[in-house]
Amino acid sequence: MHWLADSFEDIRDFMELGGPVLRWIAVAIFIMWALIVERLLYFRTDMKAMSRKIHDNWESRTERRSWTAHQIRELMISRFSDATYQFISMIQTLVALCPLLGLMGTVTGMIKVFEVMATSGSGNVRAMAGGVSQATVPTMAGMVGALSGVLLVTILTRRAAREVEFLEDSLTMDH
């Protein structure tokens, strides 16, 4: 149990090292990963049930060739597509936001370095080190957050497109 307390202490020290912007990056990464996990769980559970229900409803129709039947088919596909792509644009936004927050951390850290240089001169290296770490840690955290999300959001987008296309193909217009 001692290792858990040490881990929390290390995380706290890291967060303090990166300054206030690092907290915003952590929040963005947490929300991004919560949405990614939600989408992965959706693909494994609810999406399959929804697809099956739509397919069964379509197959139970006696008439599938009229304009009305075509509109009903399009509505079913559209609702499935909306449900399947839900939160993916939010994840993409958070992936793009992480490096921007990292850049903001870089700017605020460099401002801190310049403030130290203005007040105590460039000879106080120890005082400048805090600003330098506050400039580099958020940049690194923002890039790591973005890189961790970009692969998953690509996988989720491709899977969603594949599932919508499969549903479109499976709802035949014959009868």
mmCIF file of C-alpha atoms in Angstrom:
data_model
loop_
_atom_site.group_PDB
_atom_site.id
_atom_site.type_symbol
_atom_site.label_atom_id
_atom_site.label_comp_id
_atom_site.label_asym_id
_atom_site.label_seq_id
_atom_site.Cartn_x
_atom_site.Cartn_y
_atom_site.Cartn_z
ATOM 1 C CA MET A 1 0.000 0.000 0.000
ATOM 2 C CA HIS A 2 3.038 2.203 0.474
ATOM 3 C CA TRP A 3 3.670 2.168 -3.281
ATOM 4 C CA LEU A 4 0.210 3.677 -3.875
ATOM 5 C CA ALA A 5 0.937 6.632 -1.592
ATOM 6 C CA ASP A 6 4.301 7.090 -3.335
ATOM 7 C CA SER A 7 2.560 7.046 -6.727
ATOM 8 C CA PHE A 8 0.108 9.747 -5.687
ATOM 9 C CA GLU A 9 2.963 11.815 -4.313
ATOM 10 C CA ASP A 10 4.891 11.449 -7.585
ATOM 11 C CA ILE A 11 1.836 12.491 -9.599
ATOM 12 C CA ARG A 12 1.297 15.513 -7.340
ATOM 13 C CA ASP A 13 4.961 16.528 -7.742
ATOM 14 C CA PHE A 14 4.702 16.149 -11.519
ATOM 15 C CA MET A 15 1.544 18.274 -11.630
ATOM 16 C CA GLU A 16 3.230 21.001 -9.569
ATOM 17 C CA LEU A 17 6.295 20.857 -11.820
ATOM 18 C CA GLY A 18 4.167 21.593 -14.899
ATOM 19 C CA GLY A 19 2.225 24.484 -13.460
ATOM 20 C CA PRO A 20 -1.483 25.307 -13.709
ATOM 21 C CA VAL A 21 -1.798 24.519 -17.428
ATOM 22 C CA LEU A 22 -0.841 20.912 -16.750
ATOM 23 C CA ARG A 23 -4.062 20.503 -14.751
ATOM 24 C CA TRP A 24 -6.104 21.548 -17.798
ATOM 25 C CA ILE A 25 -4.158 19.116 -19.957
ATOM 26 C CA ALA A 26 -4.847 16.346 -17.434
ATOM 27 C CA VAL A 27 -8.571 17.162 -17.476
ATOM 28 C CA ALA A 28 -8.629 17.155 -21.294
ATOM 29 C CA ILE A 29 -6.803 13.811 -21.446
ATOM 30 C CA PHE A 30 -9.082 12.302 -18.805
ATOM 31 C CA ILE A 31 -12.235 13.382 -20.658
ATOM 32 C CA MET A 32 -10.773 12.208 -23.979
ATOM 33 C CA TRP A 33 -9.993 8.749 -22.608
ATOM 34 C CA ALA A 34 -13.350 8.491 -20.838
ATOM 35 C CA LEU A 35 -15.046 9.134 -24.201
ATOM 36 C CA ILE A 36 -12.746 6.667 -25.972
ATOM 37 C CA VAL A 37 -13.564 3.942 -23.442
ATOM 38 C CA GLU A 38 -17.277 4.766 -23.777
ATOM 39 C CA ARG A 39 -17.094 4.383 -27.573
ATOM 40 C CA LEU A 40 -15.172 1.101 -27.294
ATOM 41 C CA LEU A 41 -17.795 -0.262 -24.903
ATOM 42 C CA TYR A 42 -20.574 0.992 -27.182
ATOM 43 C CA PHE A 43 -19.066 -0.837 -30.169
ATOM 44 C CA ARG A 44 -18.913 -4.067 -28.176
ATOM 45 C CA THR A 45 -22.441 -3.908 -26.744
ATOM 46 C CA ASP A 46 -25.144 -1.408 -27.707
ATOM 47 C CA MET A 47 -24.145 -0.962 -31.350
ATOM 48 C CA LYS A 48 -24.542 -4.647 -32.133
ATOM 49 C CA ALA A 49 -27.970 -4.714 -30.469
ATOM 50 C CA MET A 50 -29.071 -1.588 -32.349
ATOM 51 C CA SER A 51 -27.847 -2.993 -35.656
ATOM 52 C CA ARG A 52 -29.658 -6.271 -35.040
ATOM 53 C CA LYS A 53 -32.876 -4.448 -34.101
ATOM 54 C CA ILE A 54 -32.752 -2.261 -37.230
ATOM 55 C CA HIS A 55 -32.033 -5.284 -39.398
ATOM 56 C CA ASP A 56 -34.919 -7.253 -37.844
ATOM 57 C CA ASN A 57 -37.316 -4.314 -38.276
ATOM 58 C CA TRP A 58 -36.328 -3.977 -41.917
ATOM 59 C CA GLU A 59 -36.622 -7.689 -42.620
ATOM 60 C CA SER A 60 -40.093 -7.797 -41.028
ATOM 61 C CA ARG A 61 -41.382 -5.230 -43.543
ATOM 62 C CA THR A 62 -43.506 -6.742 -46.280
ATOM 63 C CA GLU A 63 -42.846 -3.945 -48.736
ATOM 64 C CA ARG A 64 -39.372 -2.527 -49.353
ATOM 65 C CA ARG A 65 -39.415 -0.951 -52.825
ATOM 66 C CA SER A 66 -41.578 2.162 -52.474
ATOM 67 C CA TRP A 67 -40.375 5.678 -51.894
ATOM 68 C CA THR A 68 -41.711 5.499 -48.324
ATOM 69 C CA ALA A 69 -39.811 2.287 -47.626
ATOM 70 C CA HIS A 70 -36.666 3.884 -49.032
ATOM 71 C CA GLN A 71 -37.120 6.907 -46.721
ATOM 72 C CA ILE A 72 -37.666 4.626 -43.709
ATOM 73 C CA ARG A 73 -34.481 2.735 -44.610
ATOM 74 C CA GLU A 74 -32.542 6.007 -44.859
ATOM 75 C CA LEU A 75 -33.938 7.126 -41.494
ATOM 76 C CA MET A 76 -32.865 3.870 -39.838
ATOM 77 C CA ILE A 77 -29.378 4.145 -41.309
ATOM 78 C CA SER A 78 -29.137 7.811 -40.317
ATOM 79 C CA ARG A 79 -30.105 7.115 -36.695
ATOM 80 C CA PHE A 80 -27.605 4.253 -36.550
ATOM 81 C CA SER A 81 -24.905 6.490 -38.028
ATOM 82 C CA ASP A 82 -25.628 9.276 -35.538
ATOM 83 C CA ALA A 83 -25.432 6.853 -32.619
ATOM 84 C CA THR A 84 -22.256 5.246 -33.952
ATOM 85 C CA TYR A 85 -20.412 8.530 -34.594
ATOM 86 C CA GLN A 86 -21.544 10.085 -31.294
ATOM 87 C CA PHE A 87 -18.638 11.667 -29.334
ATOM 88 C CA ILE A 88 -16.066 10.940 -32.072
ATOM 89 C CA SER A 89 -15.889 14.614 -33.091
ATOM 90 C CA MET A 90 -15.494 15.544 -29.405
ATOM 91 C CA ILE A 91 -12.602 13.092 -29.096
ATOM 92 C CA GLN A 92 -11.007 14.576 -32.223
ATOM 93 C CA THR A 93 -11.379 18.053 -30.736
ATOM 94 C CA LEU A 94 -9.733 16.980 -27.484
ATOM 95 C CA VAL A 95 -6.877 15.342 -29.419
ATOM 96 C CA ALA A 96 -6.320 18.646 -31.239
ATOM 97 C CA LEU A 97 -6.666 20.639 -28.009
ATOM 98 C CA CYS A 98 -3.936 18.779 -26.100
ATOM 99 C CA PRO A 99 -0.947 20.180 -28.061
ATOM 100 C CA LEU A 100 -2.497 23.649 -27.980
ATOM 101 C CA LEU A 101 -2.751 23.492 -24.202
ATOM 102 C CA GLY A 102 0.846 22.259 -24.152
ATOM 103 C CA LEU A 103 1.852 25.283 -26.190
ATOM 104 C CA MET A 104 0.011 27.519 -23.740
ATOM 105 C CA GLY A 105 2.013 25.870 -20.949
ATOM 106 C CA THR A 106 5.198 26.608 -22.852
ATOM 107 C CA VAL A 107 4.275 30.263 -23.168
ATOM 108 C CA THR A 108 3.321 30.625 -19.495
ATOM 109 C CA GLY A 109 6.531 28.863 -18.438
ATOM 110 C CA MET A 110 8.647 31.136 -20.599
ATOM 111 C CA ILE A 111 6.868 34.163 -19.157
ATOM 112 C CA LYS A 112 7.890 32.897 -15.712
ATOM 113 C CA VAL A 113 11.508 32.563 -16.910
ATOM 114 C CA PHE A 114 11.474 36.112 -18.265
ATOM 115 C CA GLU A 115 9.974 37.421 -15.014
ATOM 116 C CA VAL A 116 12.803 35.788 -13.037
ATOM 117 C CA MET A 117 15.357 37.207 -15.465
ATOM 118 C CA ALA A 118 13.819 40.678 -15.147
ATOM 119 C CA THR A 119 13.842 40.653 -11.353
ATOM 120 C CA SER A 120 17.056 38.802 -10.514
ATOM 121 C CA GLY A 121 19.003 38.803 -13.761
ATOM 122 C CA SER A 122 20.208 35.881 -15.828
ATOM 123 C CA GLY A 123 22.643 34.739 -13.149
ATOM 124 C CA ASN A 124 19.987 33.020 -11.020
ATOM 125 C CA VAL A 125 19.826 29.698 -12.859
ATOM 126 C CA ARG A 126 18.006 27.870 -10.067
ATOM 127 C CA ALA A 127 15.104 30.346 -10.164
ATOM 128 C CA MET A 128 14.916 30.076 -13.960
ATOM 129 C CA ALA A 129 14.796 26.258 -13.813
ATOM 130 C CA GLY A 130 11.277 26.314 -12.385
ATOM 131 C CA GLY A 131 10.067 28.322 -15.367
ATOM 132 C CA VAL A 132 11.900 26.093 -17.819
ATOM 133 C CA SER A 133 10.301 22.964 -16.348
ATOM 134 C CA GLN A 134 6.942 24.735 -16.376
ATOM 135 C CA ALA A 135 7.565 25.414 -20.072
ATOM 136 C CA THR A 136 8.643 21.916 -21.130
ATOM 137 C CA VAL A 137 6.485 19.571 -19.021
ATOM 138 C CA PRO A 138 3.112 20.795 -20.364
ATOM 139 C CA THR A 139 4.444 20.617 -23.917
ATOM 140 C CA MET A 140 5.466 17.005 -23.402
ATOM 141 C CA ALA A 141 2.181 16.138 -21.656
ATOM 142 C CA GLY A 142 0.125 17.747 -24.423
ATOM 143 C CA MET A 143 1.985 15.818 -27.112
ATOM 144 C CA VAL A 144 1.737 12.517 -25.230
ATOM 145 C CA GLY A 145 -1.998 13.083 -24.735
ATOM 146 C CA ALA A 146 -2.527 13.894 -28.400
ATOM 147 C CA LEU A 147 -0.468 10.944 -29.614
ATOM 148 C CA SER A 148 -2.283 8.549 -27.318
ATOM 149 C CA GLY A 149 -5.632 9.721 -28.649
ATOM 150 C CA VAL A 150 -4.874 10.070 -32.355
ATOM 151 C CA LEU A 151 -4.441 6.332 -32.918
ATOM 152 C CA LEU A 152 -7.623 5.438 -31.066
ATOM 153 C CA VAL A 153 -9.731 8.122 -32.724
ATOM 154 C CA THR A 154 -8.570 6.854 -36.124
ATOM 155 C CA ILE A 155 -9.525 3.302 -35.178
ATOM 156 C CA LEU A 156 -12.909 4.453 -33.850
ATOM 157 C CA THR A 157 -13.658 6.515 -36.972
ATOM 158 C CA ARG A 158 -12.801 3.649 -39.304
ATOM 159 C CA ARG A 159 -14.834 1.187 -37.265
ATOM 160 C CA ALA A 160 -17.857 3.504 -37.247
ATOM 161 C CA ALA A 161 -17.646 3.993 -41.021
ATOM 162 C CA ARG A 162 -17.312 0.247 -41.568
ATOM 163 C CA GLU A 163 -20.317 -0.551 -39.354
ATOM 164 C CA VAL A 164 -22.550 2.048 -41.033
ATOM 165 C CA GLU A 165 -21.519 0.769 -44.465
ATOM 166 C CA PHE A 166 -22.192 -2.830 -43.398
ATOM 167 C CA LEU A 167 -25.675 -1.874 -42.181
ATOM 168 C CA GLU A 168 -26.419 -0.053 -45.440
ATOM 169 C CA ASP A 169 -25.378 -3.116 -47.416
ATOM 170 C CA SER A 170 -27.376 -5.508 -45.259
ATOM 171 C CA LEU A 171 -30.679 -3.657 -45.631
ATOM 172 C CA THR A 172 -31.658 -4.909 -49.073
ATOM 173 C CA MET A 173 -34.363 -3.260 -51.164
ATOM 174 C CA ASP A 174 -35.860 -6.440 -52.673
ATOM 175 C CA HIS A 175 -39.471 -7.663 -52.254
#
